[in-house]
XYZ file of C-alpha atoms in Angstrom:
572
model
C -11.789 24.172 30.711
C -8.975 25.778 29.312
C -6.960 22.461 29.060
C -10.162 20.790 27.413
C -9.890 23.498 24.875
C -6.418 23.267 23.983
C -6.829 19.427 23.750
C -9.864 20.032 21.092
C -7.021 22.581 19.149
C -4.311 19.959 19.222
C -6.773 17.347 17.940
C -7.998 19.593 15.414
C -4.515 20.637 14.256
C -3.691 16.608 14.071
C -7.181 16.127 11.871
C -5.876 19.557 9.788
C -2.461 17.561 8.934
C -3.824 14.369 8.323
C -6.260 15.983 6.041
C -3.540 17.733 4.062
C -0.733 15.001 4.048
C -2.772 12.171 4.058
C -1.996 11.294 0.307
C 2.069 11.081 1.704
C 0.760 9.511 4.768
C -0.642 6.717 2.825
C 2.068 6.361 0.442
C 4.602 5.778 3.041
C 2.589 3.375 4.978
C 1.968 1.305 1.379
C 5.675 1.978 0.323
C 3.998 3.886 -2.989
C 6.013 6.189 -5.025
C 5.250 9.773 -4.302
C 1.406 10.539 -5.338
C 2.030 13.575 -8.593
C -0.965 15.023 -8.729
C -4.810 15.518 -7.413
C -8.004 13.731 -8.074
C -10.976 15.078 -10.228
C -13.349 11.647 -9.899
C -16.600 11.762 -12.403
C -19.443 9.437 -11.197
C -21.923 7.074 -12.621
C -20.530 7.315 -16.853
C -22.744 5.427 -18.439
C -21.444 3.074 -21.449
C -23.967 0.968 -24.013
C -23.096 -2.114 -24.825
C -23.622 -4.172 -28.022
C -26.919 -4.988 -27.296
C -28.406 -2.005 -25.653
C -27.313 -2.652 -22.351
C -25.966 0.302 -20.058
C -22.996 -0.002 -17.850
C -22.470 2.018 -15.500
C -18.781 3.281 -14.375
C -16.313 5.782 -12.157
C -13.711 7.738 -13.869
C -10.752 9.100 -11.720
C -8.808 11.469 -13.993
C -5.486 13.463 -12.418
C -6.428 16.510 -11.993
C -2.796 17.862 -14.180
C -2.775 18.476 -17.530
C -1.519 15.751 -19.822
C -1.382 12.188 -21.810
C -2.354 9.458 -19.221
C -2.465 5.799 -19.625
C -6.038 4.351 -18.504
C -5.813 1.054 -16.069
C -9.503 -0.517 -16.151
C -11.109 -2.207 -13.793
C -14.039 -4.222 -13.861
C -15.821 -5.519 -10.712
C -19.254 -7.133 -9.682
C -18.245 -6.125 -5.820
C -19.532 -2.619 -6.328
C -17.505 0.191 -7.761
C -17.182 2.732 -4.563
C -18.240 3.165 -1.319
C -22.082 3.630 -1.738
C -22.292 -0.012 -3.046
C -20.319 -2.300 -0.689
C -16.698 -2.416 1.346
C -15.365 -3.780 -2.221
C -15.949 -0.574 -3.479
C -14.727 1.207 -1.224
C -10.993 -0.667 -1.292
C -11.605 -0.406 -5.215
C -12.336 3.606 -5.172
C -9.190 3.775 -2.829
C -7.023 1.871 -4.633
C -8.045 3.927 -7.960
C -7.022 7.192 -5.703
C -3.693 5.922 -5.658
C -3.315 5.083 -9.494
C -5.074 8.243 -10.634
C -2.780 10.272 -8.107
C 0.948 8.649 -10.302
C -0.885 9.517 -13.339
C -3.036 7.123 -14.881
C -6.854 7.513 -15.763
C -8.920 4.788 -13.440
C -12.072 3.222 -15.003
C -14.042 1.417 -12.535
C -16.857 -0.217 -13.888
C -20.001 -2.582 -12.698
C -19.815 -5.648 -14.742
C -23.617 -6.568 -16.494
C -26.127 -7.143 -13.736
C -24.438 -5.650 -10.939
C -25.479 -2.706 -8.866
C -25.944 0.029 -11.549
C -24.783 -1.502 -14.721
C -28.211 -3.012 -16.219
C -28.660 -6.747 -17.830
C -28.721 -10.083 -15.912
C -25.360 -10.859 -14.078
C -23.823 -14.724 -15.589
C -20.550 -14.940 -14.287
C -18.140 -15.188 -16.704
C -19.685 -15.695 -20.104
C -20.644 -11.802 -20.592
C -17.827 -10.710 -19.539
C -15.541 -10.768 -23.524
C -18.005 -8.978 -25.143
C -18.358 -6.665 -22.612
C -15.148 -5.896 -21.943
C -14.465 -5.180 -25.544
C -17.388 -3.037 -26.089
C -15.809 -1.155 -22.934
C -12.383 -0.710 -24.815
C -14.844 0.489 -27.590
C -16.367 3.243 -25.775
C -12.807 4.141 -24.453
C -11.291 4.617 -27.370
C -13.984 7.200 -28.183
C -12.910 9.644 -24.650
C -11.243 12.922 -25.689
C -9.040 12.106 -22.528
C -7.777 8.415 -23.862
C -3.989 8.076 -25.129
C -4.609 4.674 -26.257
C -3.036 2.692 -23.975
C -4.428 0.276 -21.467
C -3.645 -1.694 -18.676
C -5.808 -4.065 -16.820
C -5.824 -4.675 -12.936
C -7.776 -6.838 -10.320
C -7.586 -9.584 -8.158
C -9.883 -12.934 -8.296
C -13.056 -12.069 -10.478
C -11.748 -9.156 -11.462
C -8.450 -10.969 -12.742
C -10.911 -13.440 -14.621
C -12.225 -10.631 -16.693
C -8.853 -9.484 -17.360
C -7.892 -12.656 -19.044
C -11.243 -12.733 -21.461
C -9.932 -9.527 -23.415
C -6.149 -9.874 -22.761
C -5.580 -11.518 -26.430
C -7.836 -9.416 -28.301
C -7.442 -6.136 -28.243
C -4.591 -4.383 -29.242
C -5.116 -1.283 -26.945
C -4.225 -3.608 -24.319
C -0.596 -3.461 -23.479
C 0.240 -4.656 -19.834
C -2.024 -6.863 -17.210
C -2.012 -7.570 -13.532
C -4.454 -10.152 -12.668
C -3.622 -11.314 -8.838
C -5.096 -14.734 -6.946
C -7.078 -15.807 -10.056
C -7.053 -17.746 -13.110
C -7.862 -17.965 -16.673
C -10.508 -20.985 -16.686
C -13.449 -20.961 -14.538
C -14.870 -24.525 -14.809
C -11.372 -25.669 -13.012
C -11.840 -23.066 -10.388
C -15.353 -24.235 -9.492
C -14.396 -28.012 -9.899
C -10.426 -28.697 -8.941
C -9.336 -31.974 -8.970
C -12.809 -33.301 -11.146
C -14.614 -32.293 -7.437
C -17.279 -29.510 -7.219
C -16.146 -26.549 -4.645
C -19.460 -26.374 -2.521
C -17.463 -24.215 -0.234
C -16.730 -21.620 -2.856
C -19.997 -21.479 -4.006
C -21.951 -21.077 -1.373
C -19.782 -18.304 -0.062
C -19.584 -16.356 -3.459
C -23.349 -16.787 -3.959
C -24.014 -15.341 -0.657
C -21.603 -12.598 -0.931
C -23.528 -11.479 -3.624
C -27.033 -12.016 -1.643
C -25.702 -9.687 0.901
C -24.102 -6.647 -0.980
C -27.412 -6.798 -2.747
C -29.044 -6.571 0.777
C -26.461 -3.829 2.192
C -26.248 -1.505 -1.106
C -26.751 1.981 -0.743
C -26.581 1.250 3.618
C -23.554 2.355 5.873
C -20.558 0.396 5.565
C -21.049 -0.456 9.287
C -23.843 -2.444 8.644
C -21.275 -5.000 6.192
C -19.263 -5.828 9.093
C -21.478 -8.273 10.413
C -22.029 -9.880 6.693
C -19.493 -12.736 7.346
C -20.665 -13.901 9.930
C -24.490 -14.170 8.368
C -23.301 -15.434 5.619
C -21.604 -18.463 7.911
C -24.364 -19.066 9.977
C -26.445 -19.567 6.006
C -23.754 -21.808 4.762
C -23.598 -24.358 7.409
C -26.981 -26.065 6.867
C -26.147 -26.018 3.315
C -22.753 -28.246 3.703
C -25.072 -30.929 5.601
C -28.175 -31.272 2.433
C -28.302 -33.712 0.011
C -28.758 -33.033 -2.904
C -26.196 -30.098 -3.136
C -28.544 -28.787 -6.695
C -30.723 -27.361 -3.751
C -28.578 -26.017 -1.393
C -28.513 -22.340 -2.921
C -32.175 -22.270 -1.827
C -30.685 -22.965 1.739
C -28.164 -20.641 1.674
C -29.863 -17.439 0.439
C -33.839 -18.585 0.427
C -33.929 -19.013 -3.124
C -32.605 -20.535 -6.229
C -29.425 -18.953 -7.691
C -29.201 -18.934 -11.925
C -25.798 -19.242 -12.222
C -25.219 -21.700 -9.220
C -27.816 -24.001 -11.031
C -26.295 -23.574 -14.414
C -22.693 -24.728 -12.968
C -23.972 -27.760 -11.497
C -26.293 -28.706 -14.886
C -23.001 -28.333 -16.888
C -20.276 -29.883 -14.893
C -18.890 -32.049 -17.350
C -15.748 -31.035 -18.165
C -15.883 -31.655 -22.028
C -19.184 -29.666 -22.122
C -19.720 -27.536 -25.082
C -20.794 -24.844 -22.810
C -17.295 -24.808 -20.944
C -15.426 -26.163 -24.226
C -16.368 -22.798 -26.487
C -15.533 -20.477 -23.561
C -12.209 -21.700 -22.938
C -10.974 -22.047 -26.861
C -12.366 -18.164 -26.739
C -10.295 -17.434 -23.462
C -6.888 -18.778 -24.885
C -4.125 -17.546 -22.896
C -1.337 -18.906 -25.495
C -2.492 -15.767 -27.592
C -1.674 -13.282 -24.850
C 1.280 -11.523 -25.603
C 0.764 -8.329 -23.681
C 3.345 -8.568 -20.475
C 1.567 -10.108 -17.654
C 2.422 -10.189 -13.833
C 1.180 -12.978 -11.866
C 0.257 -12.328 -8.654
C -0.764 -15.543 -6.409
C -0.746 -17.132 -3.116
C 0.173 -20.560 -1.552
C -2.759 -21.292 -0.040
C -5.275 -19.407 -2.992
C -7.539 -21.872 -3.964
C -7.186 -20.060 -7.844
C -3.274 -21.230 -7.308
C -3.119 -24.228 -9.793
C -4.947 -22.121 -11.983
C -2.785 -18.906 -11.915
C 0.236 -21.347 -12.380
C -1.258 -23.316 -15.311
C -1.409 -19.468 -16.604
C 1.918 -19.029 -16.243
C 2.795 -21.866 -17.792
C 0.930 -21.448 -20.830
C 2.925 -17.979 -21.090
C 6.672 -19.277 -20.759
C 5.612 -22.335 -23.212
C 4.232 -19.943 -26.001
C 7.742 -17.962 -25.795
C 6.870 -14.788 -22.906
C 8.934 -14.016 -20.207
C 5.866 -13.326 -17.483
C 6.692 -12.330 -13.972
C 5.297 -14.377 -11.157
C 5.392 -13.103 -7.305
C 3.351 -15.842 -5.164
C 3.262 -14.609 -1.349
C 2.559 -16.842 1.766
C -1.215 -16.242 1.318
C -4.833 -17.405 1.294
C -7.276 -15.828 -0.901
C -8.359 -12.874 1.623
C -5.107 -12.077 3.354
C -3.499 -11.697 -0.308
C -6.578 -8.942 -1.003
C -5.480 -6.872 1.661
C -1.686 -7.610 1.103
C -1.518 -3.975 -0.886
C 1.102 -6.398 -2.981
C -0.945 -5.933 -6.075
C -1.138 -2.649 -5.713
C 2.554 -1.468 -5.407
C 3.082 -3.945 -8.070
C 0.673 -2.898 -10.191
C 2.051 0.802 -9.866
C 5.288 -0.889 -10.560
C 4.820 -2.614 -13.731
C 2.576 -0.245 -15.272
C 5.183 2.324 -14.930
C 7.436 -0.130 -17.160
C 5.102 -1.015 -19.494
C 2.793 1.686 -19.848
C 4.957 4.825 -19.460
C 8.283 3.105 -20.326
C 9.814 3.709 -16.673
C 11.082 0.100 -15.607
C 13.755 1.944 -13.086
C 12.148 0.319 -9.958
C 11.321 -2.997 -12.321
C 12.765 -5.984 -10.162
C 15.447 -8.183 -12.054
C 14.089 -11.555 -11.226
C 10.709 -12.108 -13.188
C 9.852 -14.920 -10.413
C 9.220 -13.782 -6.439
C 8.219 -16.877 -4.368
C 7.935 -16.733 -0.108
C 9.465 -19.397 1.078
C 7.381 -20.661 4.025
C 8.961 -21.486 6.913
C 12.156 -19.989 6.741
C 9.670 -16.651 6.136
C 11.877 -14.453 3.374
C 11.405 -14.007 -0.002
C 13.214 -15.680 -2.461
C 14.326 -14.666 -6.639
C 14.193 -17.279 -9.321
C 14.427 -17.092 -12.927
C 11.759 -19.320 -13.470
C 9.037 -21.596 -11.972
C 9.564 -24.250 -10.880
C 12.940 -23.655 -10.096
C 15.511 -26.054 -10.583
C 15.062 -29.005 -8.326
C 15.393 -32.437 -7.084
C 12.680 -34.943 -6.747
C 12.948 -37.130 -3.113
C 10.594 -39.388 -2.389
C 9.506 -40.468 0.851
C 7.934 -43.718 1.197
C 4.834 -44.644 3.774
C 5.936 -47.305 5.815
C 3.913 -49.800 8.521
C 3.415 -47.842 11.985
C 2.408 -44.386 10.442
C 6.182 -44.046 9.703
C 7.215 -41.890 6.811
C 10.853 -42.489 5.002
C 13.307 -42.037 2.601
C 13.836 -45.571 1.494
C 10.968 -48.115 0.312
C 9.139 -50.271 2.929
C 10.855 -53.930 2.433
C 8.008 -55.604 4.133
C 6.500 -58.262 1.502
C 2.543 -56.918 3.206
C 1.941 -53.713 4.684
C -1.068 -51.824 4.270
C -3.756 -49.379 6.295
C -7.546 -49.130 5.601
C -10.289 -46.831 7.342
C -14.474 -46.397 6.109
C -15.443 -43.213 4.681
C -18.784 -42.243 5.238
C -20.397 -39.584 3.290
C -23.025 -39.156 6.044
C -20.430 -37.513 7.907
C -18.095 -36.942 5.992
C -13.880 -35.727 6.128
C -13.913 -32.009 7.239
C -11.691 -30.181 5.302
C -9.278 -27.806 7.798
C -7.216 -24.615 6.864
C -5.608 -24.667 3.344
C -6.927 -23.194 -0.073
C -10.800 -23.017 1.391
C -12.597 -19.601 0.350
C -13.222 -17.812 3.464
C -11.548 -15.081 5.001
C -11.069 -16.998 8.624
C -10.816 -20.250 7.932
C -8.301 -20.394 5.365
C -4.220 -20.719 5.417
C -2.385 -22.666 7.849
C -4.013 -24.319 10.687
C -3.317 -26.873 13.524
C -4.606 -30.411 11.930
C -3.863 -32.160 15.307
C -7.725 -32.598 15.768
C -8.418 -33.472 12.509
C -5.569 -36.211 12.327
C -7.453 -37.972 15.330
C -10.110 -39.117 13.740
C -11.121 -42.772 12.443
C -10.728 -41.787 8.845
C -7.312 -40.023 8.373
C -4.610 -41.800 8.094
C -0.962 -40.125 8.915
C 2.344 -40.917 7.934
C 5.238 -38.839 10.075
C 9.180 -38.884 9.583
C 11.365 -38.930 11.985
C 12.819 -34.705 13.339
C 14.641 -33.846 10.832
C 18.575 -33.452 11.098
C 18.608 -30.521 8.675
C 16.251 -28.361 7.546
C 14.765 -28.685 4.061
C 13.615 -26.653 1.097
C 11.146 -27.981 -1.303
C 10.030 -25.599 -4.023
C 7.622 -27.137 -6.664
C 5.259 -29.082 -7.281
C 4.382 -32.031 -4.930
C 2.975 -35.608 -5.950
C 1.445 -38.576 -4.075
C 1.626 -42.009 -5.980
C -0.245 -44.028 -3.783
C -1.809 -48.175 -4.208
C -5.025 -47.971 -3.128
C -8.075 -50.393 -3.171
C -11.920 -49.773 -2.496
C -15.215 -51.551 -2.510
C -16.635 -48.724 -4.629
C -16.028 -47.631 -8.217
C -16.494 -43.985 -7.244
C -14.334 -42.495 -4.338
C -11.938 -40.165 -3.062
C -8.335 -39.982 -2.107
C -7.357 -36.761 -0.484
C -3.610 -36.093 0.093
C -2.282 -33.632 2.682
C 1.576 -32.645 3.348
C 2.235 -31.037 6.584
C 4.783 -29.693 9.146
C 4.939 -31.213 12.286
C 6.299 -28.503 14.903
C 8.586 -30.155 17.752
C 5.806 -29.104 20.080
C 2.938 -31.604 18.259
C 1.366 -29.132 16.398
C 0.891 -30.145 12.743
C 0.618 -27.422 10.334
C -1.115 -28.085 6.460
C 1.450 -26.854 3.507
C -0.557 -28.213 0.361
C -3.226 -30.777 -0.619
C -4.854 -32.238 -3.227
C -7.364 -35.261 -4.192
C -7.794 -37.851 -6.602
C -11.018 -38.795 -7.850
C -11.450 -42.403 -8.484
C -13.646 -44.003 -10.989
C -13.565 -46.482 -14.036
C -10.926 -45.706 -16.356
C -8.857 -43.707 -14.221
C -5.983 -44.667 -12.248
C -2.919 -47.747 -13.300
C -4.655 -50.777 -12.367
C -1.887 -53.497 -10.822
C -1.561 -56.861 -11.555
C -3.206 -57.774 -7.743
C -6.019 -55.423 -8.556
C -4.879 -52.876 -6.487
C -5.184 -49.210 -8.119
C -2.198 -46.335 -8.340
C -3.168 -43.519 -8.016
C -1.254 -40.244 -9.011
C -2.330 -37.191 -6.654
C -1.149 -33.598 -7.632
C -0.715 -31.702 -3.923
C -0.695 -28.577 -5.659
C 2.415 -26.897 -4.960
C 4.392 -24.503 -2.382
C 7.775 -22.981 -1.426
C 8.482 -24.159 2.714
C 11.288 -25.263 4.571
C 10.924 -27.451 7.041
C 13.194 -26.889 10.064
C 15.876 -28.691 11.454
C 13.677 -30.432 14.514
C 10.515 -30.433 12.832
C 8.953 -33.788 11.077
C 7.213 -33.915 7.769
C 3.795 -35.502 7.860
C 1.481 -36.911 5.299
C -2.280 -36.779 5.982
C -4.545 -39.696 3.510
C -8.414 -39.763 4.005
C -11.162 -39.606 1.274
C -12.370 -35.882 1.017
C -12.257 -32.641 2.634
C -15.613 -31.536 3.001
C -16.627 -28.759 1.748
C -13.489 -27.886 -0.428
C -13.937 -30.355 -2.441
C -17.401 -31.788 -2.545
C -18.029 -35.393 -0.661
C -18.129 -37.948 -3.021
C -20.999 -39.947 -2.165
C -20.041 -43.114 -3.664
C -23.041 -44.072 -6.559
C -21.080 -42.294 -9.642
C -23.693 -40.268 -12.172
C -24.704 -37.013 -11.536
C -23.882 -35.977 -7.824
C -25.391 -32.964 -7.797
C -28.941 -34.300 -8.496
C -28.269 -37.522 -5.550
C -28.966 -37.835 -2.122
C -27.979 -41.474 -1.702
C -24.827 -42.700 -0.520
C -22.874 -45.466 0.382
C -19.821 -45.898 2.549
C -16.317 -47.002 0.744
C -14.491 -49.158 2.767
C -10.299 -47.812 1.791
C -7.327 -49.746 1.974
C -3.904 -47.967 1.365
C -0.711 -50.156 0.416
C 2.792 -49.350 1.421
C 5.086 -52.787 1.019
C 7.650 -53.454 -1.110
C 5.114 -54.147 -4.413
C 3.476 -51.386 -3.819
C 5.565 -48.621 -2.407
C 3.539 -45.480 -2.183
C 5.209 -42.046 -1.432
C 4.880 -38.784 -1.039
C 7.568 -36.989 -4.231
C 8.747 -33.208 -2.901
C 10.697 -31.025 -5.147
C 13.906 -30.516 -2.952
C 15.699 -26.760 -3.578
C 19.203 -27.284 -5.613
């Protein structure tokens, strides 16, 4: 008894410490500066809108005396722990801000959980924000200075007010991008995978809010066993119904305007301009983020228009890079420099890139570093090469059938299991992939950049697919995806060749890896991955709305006409 006791008083001493130095505790195990000060958090604020509308937000405020920048964040997961597990990373994660001296505003965007009005991703979200910035500006506690933070939606809302208000002076936006329409259709292909998954996120906070967190950990897996039916239907305009048991607003409205020269899309990008953005911005992204192109595109548009941004891209997919804590001590980090005018712990390289493979970071000045192109050409007996294929005829060909169609494996899929690296040994067994290997390398090499596929290609349809995949074949078989990327084929598009063949240019998206000395480099060719990009079905018009198909019988060329290869940016 007396040992039982003592045991209960050394457990409750342990509890007693972790209690009181749990705000240290957590700082060392984050590597976060030393927290300065305590926590007064004021729920549910309430902040009209333009139009009437009420949203509804968290303020953390330190509890010391002074002049505090304000870092805003705006979220449809749920603001704090009563609304979802979201919220509760969110209300932690504004803990730690509020605790180094900033003022946190968490708010629930229009149509989410407490915040009134119908919720239509994306387009509400510049008004709102500035009417936000509008009600700020109006707190007896504001200094005037803001900086904006979040990862994936909430970096999307960040970019819709970056250029237009002047109380704005540093951003953080991590794994997301600037332009939605590319998000939900890379490479001209609708992500079915994404939205299924985001619309069904939604469907189940809506069904767990206000219930113990306990009760979310079996979401994923619900929202799985939904999705899988809805990968199989034809036509995909009805698959929300599938999915969740009923139609979905927005989901409908994407798929009614997925031209890419719609007006809809059209007016919100020219009123989402990222060239007018000069507040500094830090870029934080992941190899295998499906928002990667995007959040580099960003970047780009940046360093053209004259701004130095910062760019860290870490070895992630889009889940492991939300639990990374990276944007988090970075955040800390820059808003320190740019809000409070401390850049002491402000790294010297503006450009942080994991290099894959060899598994260290790496400092550049710029992206893409300096580089240069190699080419390896696709040869006859799945051979991959440095030098052209002299063969005067030398091609491959395979059927793709939509009716059961190219699985997509691994890579930048949205879903917090399935995406990253994976073996593709399975996947590079079946009838419709084609692979190209090189021989073990004799030294190992870096390639840091963007990477192309120019391939000659031929089809009995007008509309197809050509999916390219670049991988790293381990010495013990197993074949690892780096990057990917498809071409979607129809009149007017592609360099059509004197024999009638087609080239094609494919952008694989890009990466930092070195491949060992001893490992192979492999290129995968097939015509989708399913449901990353949507299956093409083959009949052109409005796929969304179809449920016919027809097979497309492929042909790839690799002779000495037609030498198709596989470009890597090689690390000078």
């Amino acid at each position: 008894m007396k040992q039982f006791r003592n045991t209960l008083l050394l457990m409750g001493l342990l509890l007693l410490f972790l209690y009181r130095f749990h705000r240290w505790i957590i700082a060392e195990f984050l590597n976060l500066p030393a927290p300065q000060n305590f926590v007064t958090v004021h729920n549910a604020l309430h902040m009209p809108m333009q139009d009437g509308t009420l949203l509804t937000a968290d303020h953390y405020e330190p509890s010391a005396p002074g002049s505090y920048p304000t870092v805003l964040i705006r979220s449809p997961y749920g603001r704090n722990a009563k609304a979802s597990v979201f919220g509760f990373l969110l209300a932690f994660i504004a803990q730690r801000f509020a605790e180094r001296g900033y003022h946190v505003l968490i708010q629930d965007v229009r149509g989410r959980f407490d915040s009134q009005g119908e919720f239509n991703p994306y387009f509400n979200e510049k008004q709102d924000g500035l009417d936000t910035l509008a009600w700020l500006e109006h707190q007896p506690w504001f200094n005037g200075v803001v900086g904006t933070w979040g990862s994936s939606y909430l970096g999307i809302v960040q970019w819709v007010i970056a250029g237009d208000s002047p109380l704005i002076k540093a951003v953080a936006p991590t794994i997301t991008g600037s332009n939605l329409r590319e998000i939900l259709y890379p490479d001209g292909a609708f992500d079915l995978g994404l939205a299924m998954r985001w619309l069904s996120i939604f469907h189940y906070l809506d069904l767990y809010h206000n219930r113990p967190l306990i009760f979310a950990a079996r979401m994923w897996s619900q929202i799985e066993r939904g999705i899988k039916p809805a990968f199989e239907h034809l036509p995909i305009s009805e698959v929300d119904q599938l999915a969740v048991g009923k139609p979905v607003g927005f989901y409908r409205f994407w798929l009614d305007h997925a031209a890419e020269d719609d007006p809809i899309w059209l007016e919100a990008v020219k009123g989402i301009d990222v060239s007018h953005v000069d507040k500094p911005a830090h870029l934080i992204g992941g190899w295998y983020d499906f928002f990667l192109r995007a959040l580099l595109k960003d970047y780009e548009t940046l360093k053209v228009n004259g701004h130095n941004p910062y760019l860290t891209i870490g070895p992630w997919h889009h889940f492991n890079a939300m639990v990374s804590w990276v944007d988090l001590r970075e955040g800390i980090i820059w808003f320190d420099a740019h809000l409070k005018g401390d850049a002491s712990r402000l790294r010297a390289a503006p450009v942080r890139l994991y290099m894959m493979g060899a598994n260290e970071w790496r400092d550049f000045e710029t992206f893409p570093p300096k580089s240069t192109p190699k080419a390896f050409y696709l040869h006859d007996g799945q051979k991959l090469a440095d030098i052209p294929c002299d063969l005067a005829e030398s091609h491959d060909g395979y059927c793709y059938d939509p009716a059961h169609p190219t699985p997509n494996l691994g890579g930048t899929i949205f879903s917090p299991f399935a995406g990253g690296s994976h073996d593709n040994h399975r996947l590079e067994m079946r009838d419709d992939v084609l692979i190209f290997t090189t021989e073990p390398l004799e030294q190992p090499l870096e390639v840091v950049g963007y990477v192309r596929l120019k391939l000659y290609v031929r089809s009995t349809l007008e509309y197809t697919d050509f999916f390219g995949r670049l991988c790293d074949v381990h010495p013990n078989g197993k074949s690892m995806n780096v990057c990917d990327g498809l071409f979607r084929v129809e009149p007017g598009k592609g360099e059509v060749q004197p024999d009638g063949s087609l080239l094609i240019d494919i952008d694989l998206w890009a990466t930092a890896y070195c491949f060992k000395k001893g490992h192979a480099i492999r290129l995968q060719v097939s015509s989708g991955a399913h449901p990353r990009w949507s299956r093409n079905l083959g009949t052109g018009g409005l796929l969304a709305f179809n449920k016919h198909y027809l097979c497309a019988k492929q042909v790839v060329y690799h002779d000495k006409l037609h030498p198709s290869a596989v470009i890597l940016s090689i690390n000078s």
